[in-house]
mmCIF file of C-alpha atoms in Angstrom:
data_model
loop_
_atom_site.group_PDB
_atom_site.id
_atom_site.type_symbol
_atom_site.label_atom_id
_atom_site.label_comp_id
_atom_site.label_asym_id
_atom_site.label_seq_id
_atom_site.Cartn_x
_atom_site.Cartn_y
_atom_site.Cartn_z
ATOM 1 C CA GLY A 1 -95.692 7.402 -37.506
ATOM 2 C CA ALA A 2 -97.981 5.004 -35.276
ATOM 3 C CA VAL A 3 -100.991 6.644 -34.048
ATOM 4 C CA VAL A 4 -102.927 6.704 -31.346
ATOM 5 C CA SER A 5 -106.168 8.681 -31.108
ATOM 6 C CA GLN A 6 -109.117 9.307 -28.335
ATOM 7 C CA HIS A 7 -112.050 10.093 -27.460
ATOM 8 C CA PRO A 8 -113.783 12.010 -27.528
ATOM 9 C CA SER A 9 -111.350 14.895 -27.761
ATOM 10 C CA ARG A 10 -112.957 17.081 -24.482
ATOM 11 C CA VAL A 11 -116.562 16.985 -22.650
ATOM 12 C CA ILE A 12 -118.292 18.653 -19.920
ATOM 13 C CA CYS A 13 -120.000 16.504 -17.626
ATOM 14 C CA LYS A 14 -121.987 16.676 -13.287
ATOM 15 C CA SER A 15 -120.338 16.088 -10.508
ATOM 16 C CA GLY A 16 -121.350 13.270 -9.909
ATOM 17 C CA THR A 17 -122.043 10.910 -12.908
ATOM 18 C CA SER A 18 -118.897 8.624 -14.822
ATOM 19 C CA VAL A 19 -117.000 9.408 -18.016
ATOM 20 C CA LYS A 20 -115.554 6.756 -20.959
ATOM 21 C CA ILE A 21 -112.565 8.043 -22.460
ATOM 22 C CA GLU A 22 -111.633 5.625 -24.918
ATOM 23 C CA CYS A 23 -107.710 5.361 -26.085
ATOM 24 C CA ARG A 24 -107.023 3.290 -29.931
ATOM 25 C CA SER A 25 -103.819 2.690 -31.670
ATOM 26 C CA LEU A 26 -104.601 2.835 -34.880
ATOM 27 C CA ASP A 27 -101.856 1.222 -36.944
ATOM 28 C CA PHE A 28 -99.985 -1.036 -34.454
ATOM 29 C CA GLN A 29 -100.765 -3.231 -31.857
ATOM 30 C CA ALA A 30 -100.164 -2.642 -28.315
ATOM 31 C CA THR A 31 -99.405 -4.735 -25.736
ATOM 32 C CA THR A 32 -99.170 -2.274 -23.232
ATOM 33 C CA MET A 33 -101.144 0.873 -23.483
ATOM 34 C CA PHE A 34 -100.740 3.985 -20.271
ATOM 35 C CA TRP A 35 -102.603 6.569 -18.559
ATOM 36 C CA TYR A 36 -101.611 10.020 -17.845
ATOM 37 C CA ARG A 37 -102.694 13.422 -16.257
ATOM 38 C CA GLN A 38 -101.603 16.309 -17.145
ATOM 39 C CA PHE A 39 -102.579 20.014 -14.840
ATOM 40 C CA PRO A 40 -102.472 23.108 -16.677
ATOM 41 C CA LYS A 41 -99.036 24.126 -16.969
ATOM 42 C CA GLN A 42 -97.481 21.188 -15.398
ATOM 43 C CA SER A 43 -95.457 17.962 -17.307
ATOM 44 C CA LEU A 44 -97.302 14.839 -17.329
ATOM 45 C CA MET A 45 -98.048 12.429 -14.378
ATOM 46 C CA LEU A 46 -98.248 8.386 -14.682
ATOM 47 C CA MET A 47 -101.879 7.199 -13.428
ATOM 48 C CA ALA A 48 -102.147 3.587 -14.537
ATOM 49 C CA THR A 49 -100.105 1.210 -16.600
ATOM 50 C CA SER A 50 -102.820 -1.096 -18.887
ATOM 51 C CA ASN A 51 -101.298 -4.659 -20.861
ATOM 52 C CA GLU A 52 -103.948 -6.166 -22.637
ATOM 53 C CA GLY A 53 -106.051 -8.733 -20.394
ATOM 54 C CA SER A 54 -104.907 -8.103 -17.427
ATOM 55 C CA LYS A 55 -105.593 -5.824 -14.646
ATOM 56 C CA ALA A 56 -103.911 -2.322 -14.585
ATOM 57 C CA THR A 57 -101.061 -1.169 -12.085
ATOM 58 C CA TYR A 58 -102.011 1.755 -10.413
ATOM 59 C CA GLU A 59 -99.318 4.305 -9.566
ATOM 60 C CA GLN A 60 -99.394 5.616 -5.660
ATOM 61 C CA GLY A 61 -101.747 8.145 -4.864
ATOM 62 C CA VAL A 62 -104.381 6.910 -7.683
ATOM 63 C CA GLU A 63 -107.882 5.050 -6.496
ATOM 64 C CA LYS A 64 -108.208 2.542 -8.910
ATOM 65 C CA ASP A 65 -111.800 2.106 -8.227
ATOM 66 C CA LYS A 66 -111.871 5.598 -8.955
ATOM 67 C CA PHE A 67 -109.894 4.998 -12.049
ATOM 68 C CA LEU A 68 -111.044 1.851 -14.211
ATOM 69 C CA ILE A 69 -108.911 0.710 -17.081
ATOM 70 C CA ASN A 70 -109.745 -1.695 -19.318
ATOM 71 C CA HIS A 71 -107.467 -2.737 -21.663
ATOM 72 C CA ALA A 72 -109.769 -5.383 -23.883
ATOM 73 C CA SER A 73 -108.137 -5.616 -26.955
ATOM 74 C CA LEU A 74 -104.134 -5.249 -28.716
ATOM 75 C CA THR A 75 -105.890 -1.766 -30.675
ATOM 76 C CA LEU A 76 -108.419 -0.199 -27.148
ATOM 77 C CA SER A 77 -107.603 0.730 -23.783
ATOM 78 C CA THR A 78 -111.065 2.276 -21.724
ATOM 79 C CA LEU A 79 -110.850 4.749 -18.403
ATOM 80 C CA THR A 80 -113.540 5.643 -16.815
ATOM 81 C CA VAL A 81 -113.433 8.817 -14.814
ATOM 82 C CA THR A 82 -116.133 7.421 -11.853
ATOM 83 C CA SER A 83 -118.339 9.930 -9.793
ATOM 84 C CA ALA A 84 -116.617 12.864 -11.010
ATOM 85 C CA HIS A 85 -115.642 15.440 -8.667
ATOM 86 C CA PRO A 86 -114.806 19.022 -9.738
ATOM 87 C CA GLU A 87 -111.195 18.187 -8.714
ATOM 88 C CA ASP A 88 -111.341 15.155 -11.794
ATOM 89 C CA SER A 89 -111.263 17.895 -13.938
ATOM 90 C CA SER A 90 -108.101 17.420 -15.868
ATOM 91 C CA PHE A 91 -105.955 16.772 -19.186
ATOM 92 C CA TYR A 92 -106.134 13.060 -19.696
ATOM 93 C CA ILE A 93 -103.201 11.292 -22.013
ATOM 94 C CA CYS A 94 -102.890 7.995 -23.637
ATOM 95 C CA SER A 95 -100.516 6.664 -24.865
ATOM 96 C CA ALA A 96 -99.680 3.083 -26.579
ATOM 97 C CA THR A 97 -96.038 0.594 -26.942
ATOM 98 C CA PRO A 98 -95.707 -1.968 -29.514
ATOM 99 C CA GLY A 99 -93.381 -3.211 -25.943
ATOM 100 C CA THR A 100 -90.964 -5.618 -26.675
ATOM 101 C CA SER A 101 -91.063 -6.609 -30.053
ATOM 102 C CA GLY A 102 -91.124 -3.099 -31.358
ATOM 103 C CA GLY A 103 -89.197 -0.642 -29.207
ATOM 104 C CA ASN A 104 -89.097 1.155 -26.970
ATOM 105 C CA GLU A 105 -91.128 4.431 -28.196
ATOM 106 C CA GLN A 106 -94.807 5.841 -26.857
ATOM 107 C CA PHE A 107 -97.348 7.037 -28.960
ATOM 108 C CA PHE A 108 -99.237 9.618 -27.818
ATOM 109 C CA GLY A 109 -102.740 9.989 -28.089
ATOM 110 C CA PRO A 110 -104.027 13.784 -28.659
ATOM 111 C CA GLY A 111 -105.745 13.812 -24.727
ATOM 112 C CA THR A 112 -108.969 14.385 -24.081
ATOM 113 C CA ARG A 113 -109.720 17.287 -21.630
ATOM 114 C CA LEU A 114 -112.304 16.869 -18.602
ATOM 115 C CA THR A 115 -114.035 19.838 -17.091
ATOM 116 C CA VAL A 116 -116.219 18.458 -13.753
ATOM 117 C CA LEU A 117 -118.800 21.212 -13.276
ATOM 118 C CA GLY B 1 -88.123 5.422 -8.282
ATOM 119 C CA GLU B 2 -86.908 7.204 -11.095
ATOM 120 C CA ASN B 3 -86.443 11.187 -10.785
ATOM 121 C CA VAL B 4 -86.064 13.752 -14.189
ATOM 122 C CA GLU B 5 -84.934 17.116 -13.209
ATOM 123 C CA GLN B 6 -85.257 19.438 -15.998
ATOM 124 C CA HIS B 7 -83.752 23.028 -17.028
ATOM 125 C CA PRO B 8 -84.314 25.617 -17.794
ATOM 126 C CA SER B 9 -88.736 25.640 -16.803
ATOM 127 C CA THR B 10 -88.530 28.941 -19.564
ATOM 128 C CA LEU B 11 -85.856 29.440 -22.444
ATOM 129 C CA SER B 12 -86.604 32.505 -24.587
ATOM 130 C CA VAL B 13 -84.394 32.842 -28.139
ATOM 131 C CA GLN B 14 -84.167 35.298 -31.487
ATOM 132 C CA GLU B 15 -84.600 32.973 -34.235
ATOM 133 C CA GLY B 16 -82.538 31.266 -35.969
ATOM 134 C CA ASP B 17 -80.577 30.835 -32.232
ATOM 135 C CA SER B 18 -79.417 27.306 -30.826
ATOM 136 C CA ALA B 19 -81.419 26.234 -27.819
ATOM 137 C CA VAL B 20 -80.441 23.856 -25.587
ATOM 138 C CA ILE B 21 -82.228 21.673 -22.770
ATOM 139 C CA LYS B 22 -80.970 19.478 -20.026
ATOM 140 C CA CYS B 23 -81.875 16.361 -18.447
ATOM 141 C CA THR B 24 -80.399 14.611 -15.272
ATOM 142 C CA TYR B 25 -81.847 10.779 -15.098
ATOM 143 C CA SER B 26 -81.755 9.566 -11.059
ATOM 144 C CA ASP B 27 -82.124 5.327 -12.381
ATOM 145 C CA SER B 28 -79.514 4.247 -13.842
ATOM 146 C CA ALA B 29 -81.405 0.525 -15.238
ATOM 147 C CA SER B 30 -82.818 3.512 -17.655
ATOM 148 C CA ASN B 31 -81.819 3.175 -21.629
ATOM 149 C CA TYR B 32 -84.553 4.999 -23.087
ATOM 150 C CA PHE B 33 -84.528 8.917 -23.266
ATOM 151 C CA PRO B 34 -87.289 10.349 -25.731
ATOM 152 C CA TRP B 35 -88.105 14.178 -26.033
ATOM 153 C CA TYR B 36 -91.141 14.721 -26.747
ATOM 154 C CA LYS B 37 -92.422 18.692 -28.192
ATOM 155 C CA GLN B 38 -96.172 19.652 -26.036
ATOM 156 C CA GLU B 39 -98.460 22.122 -28.511
ATOM 157 C CA LEU B 40 -101.008 23.762 -26.477
ATOM 158 C CA GLY B 41 -103.979 21.101 -25.603
ATOM 159 C CA LYS B 42 -102.652 18.402 -27.956
ATOM 160 C CA GLY B 43 -100.751 15.215 -26.959
ATOM 161 C CA PRO B 44 -97.157 15.203 -26.440
ATOM 162 C CA GLN B 45 -95.086 14.631 -30.086
ATOM 163 C CA LEU B 46 -92.265 11.952 -30.318
ATOM 164 C CA ILE B 47 -89.564 14.133 -31.707
ATOM 165 C CA ILE B 48 -86.513 12.398 -30.932
ATOM 166 C CA ASP B 49 -84.818 9.930 -28.733
ATOM 167 C CA ILE B 50 -81.313 7.875 -27.758
ATOM 168 C CA ARG B 51 -81.078 3.975 -26.418
ATOM 169 C CA SER B 52 -78.420 4.097 -23.520
ATOM 170 C CA ASN B 53 -75.529 2.140 -26.457
ATOM 171 C CA VAL B 54 -75.398 5.420 -28.147
ATOM 172 C CA GLY B 55 -74.277 8.603 -27.294
ATOM 173 C CA GLU B 56 -75.420 11.570 -30.061
ATOM 174 C CA LYS B 57 -78.355 10.774 -31.861
ATOM 175 C CA LYS B 58 -79.137 13.788 -35.096
ATOM 176 C CA ASP B 59 -82.242 14.283 -36.754
ATOM 177 C CA GLN B 60 -81.605 17.664 -39.163
ATOM 178 C CA ARG B 61 -82.015 20.292 -36.895
ATOM 179 C CA ILE B 62 -83.170 18.248 -33.229
ATOM 180 C CA ALA B 63 -79.663 16.561 -31.657
ATOM 181 C CA VAL B 64 -79.934 14.546 -28.184
ATOM 182 C CA THR B 65 -76.464 13.421 -26.569
ATOM 183 C CA LEU B 66 -76.528 10.775 -23.653
ATOM 184 C CA ASN B 67 -73.567 11.030 -20.861
ATOM 185 C CA LYS B 68 -74.841 7.518 -19.050
ATOM 186 C CA THR B 69 -71.972 7.611 -16.357
ATOM 187 C CA ALA B 70 -73.223 11.674 -15.302
ATOM 188 C CA LYS B 71 -76.200 10.387 -16.208
ATOM 189 C CA HIS B 72 -78.047 13.573 -18.071
ATOM 190 C CA PHE B 73 -78.814 14.108 -21.203
ATOM 191 C CA SER B 74 -79.687 17.164 -23.184
ATOM 192 C CA LEU B 75 -81.437 18.120 -26.039
ATOM 193 C CA HIS B 76 -80.198 20.479 -29.016
ATOM 194 C CA ILE B 77 -82.262 22.296 -31.675
ATOM 195 C CA THR B 78 -79.894 24.630 -33.846
ATOM 196 C CA GLU B 79 -81.708 26.898 -36.575
ATOM 197 C CA THR B 80 -84.888 28.011 -33.959
ATOM 198 C CA GLN B 81 -87.595 29.192 -36.049
ATOM 199 C CA PRO B 82 -91.062 29.818 -34.029
ATOM 200 C CA GLU B 83 -93.300 27.638 -35.354
ATOM 201 C CA ASP B 84 -90.131 25.151 -32.176
ATOM 202 C CA SER B 85 -91.680 27.032 -29.944
ATOM 203 C CA ALA B 86 -93.395 25.151 -27.304
ATOM 204 C CA VAL B 87 -93.760 23.281 -24.150
ATOM 205 C CA TYR B 88 -90.518 20.324 -24.676
ATOM 206 C CA PHE B 89 -90.716 17.159 -22.320
ATOM 207 C CA CYS B 90 -87.700 14.761 -21.404
ATOM 208 C CA ALA B 91 -88.020 11.539 -20.328
ATOM 209 C CA ALA B 92 -87.113 8.421 -18.988
ATOM 210 C CA SER B 93 -87.512 4.831 -18.731
ATOM 211 C CA ARG B 94 -86.456 1.075 -18.339
ATOM 212 C CA GLY B 95 -87.168 -0.095 -21.408
ATOM 213 C CA ALA B 96 -89.592 -1.827 -23.584
ATOM 214 C CA GLY B 97 -93.510 -1.814 -22.241
ATOM 215 C CA THR B 98 -91.696 0.455 -18.769
ATOM 216 C CA ALA B 99 -93.671 3.457 -18.394
ATOM 217 C CA LEU B 100 -91.636 6.678 -19.029
ATOM 218 C CA ILE B 101 -90.686 9.481 -16.115
ATOM 219 C CA PHE B 102 -91.139 12.894 -17.367
ATOM 220 C CA GLY B 103 -88.899 15.998 -16.148
ATOM 221 C CA LYS B 104 -90.991 19.038 -15.690
ATOM 222 C CA GLY B 105 -90.961 20.698 -19.007
ATOM 223 C CA THR B 106 -89.359 23.671 -20.468
ATOM 224 C CA THR B 107 -90.971 26.069 -22.464
ATOM 225 C CA LEU B 108 -89.381 27.662 -25.449
ATOM 226 C CA SER B 109 -89.841 30.834 -26.699
ATOM 227 C CA VAL B 110 -88.629 31.803 -30.487
ATOM 228 C CA SER B 111 -88.938 35.357 -31.466
ATOM 229 C CA SER B 112 -88.699 36.883 -34.822
#
């Protein structure tokens, strides 16, 4: 199956700093990538949809100036949490899909555990 | 928007028994229904999916059924094994390139 990687797998940072998380599709081109957030024992909540070469579409309630998303190539999307606060501590997961050319499947990365002190 | 309900939230079975998890969706335009297995601290792993033009799909011990009229779909795991223990999520989307809306998850525990 298709492989999606995330880096880093876990990060601990101080309040007020920014953290960048990378999501890569390793063996396919992803026309669309998605970013989710998952709090302990809860489901995945969609944060934003990212299409290569265009601005991300954010879900209601997600601050686009705080969660910066860049999808510069067909294999890489980045999520930057700016001025992180303890309430931003969560498990961030990306997914990638080949899109209309490759079907509906979404393949998920292994996730990034963010802890803000 | 789409809303996906999933039941039960927890399910405990004995090894060898079957497990069934059910989901309902609200958006009649949804046409893709995947199931994911998530182990602790890991990302979700696609285990099976079904499209709206199919009523049932099977892959070894795992099967999924879809009733478009009733807007519900189910995951069936037969001959459960301890390694099947995990959180299972159903999801729905309108198709290629569109976001998945997830159910709240089912924690499956298989005891030997």
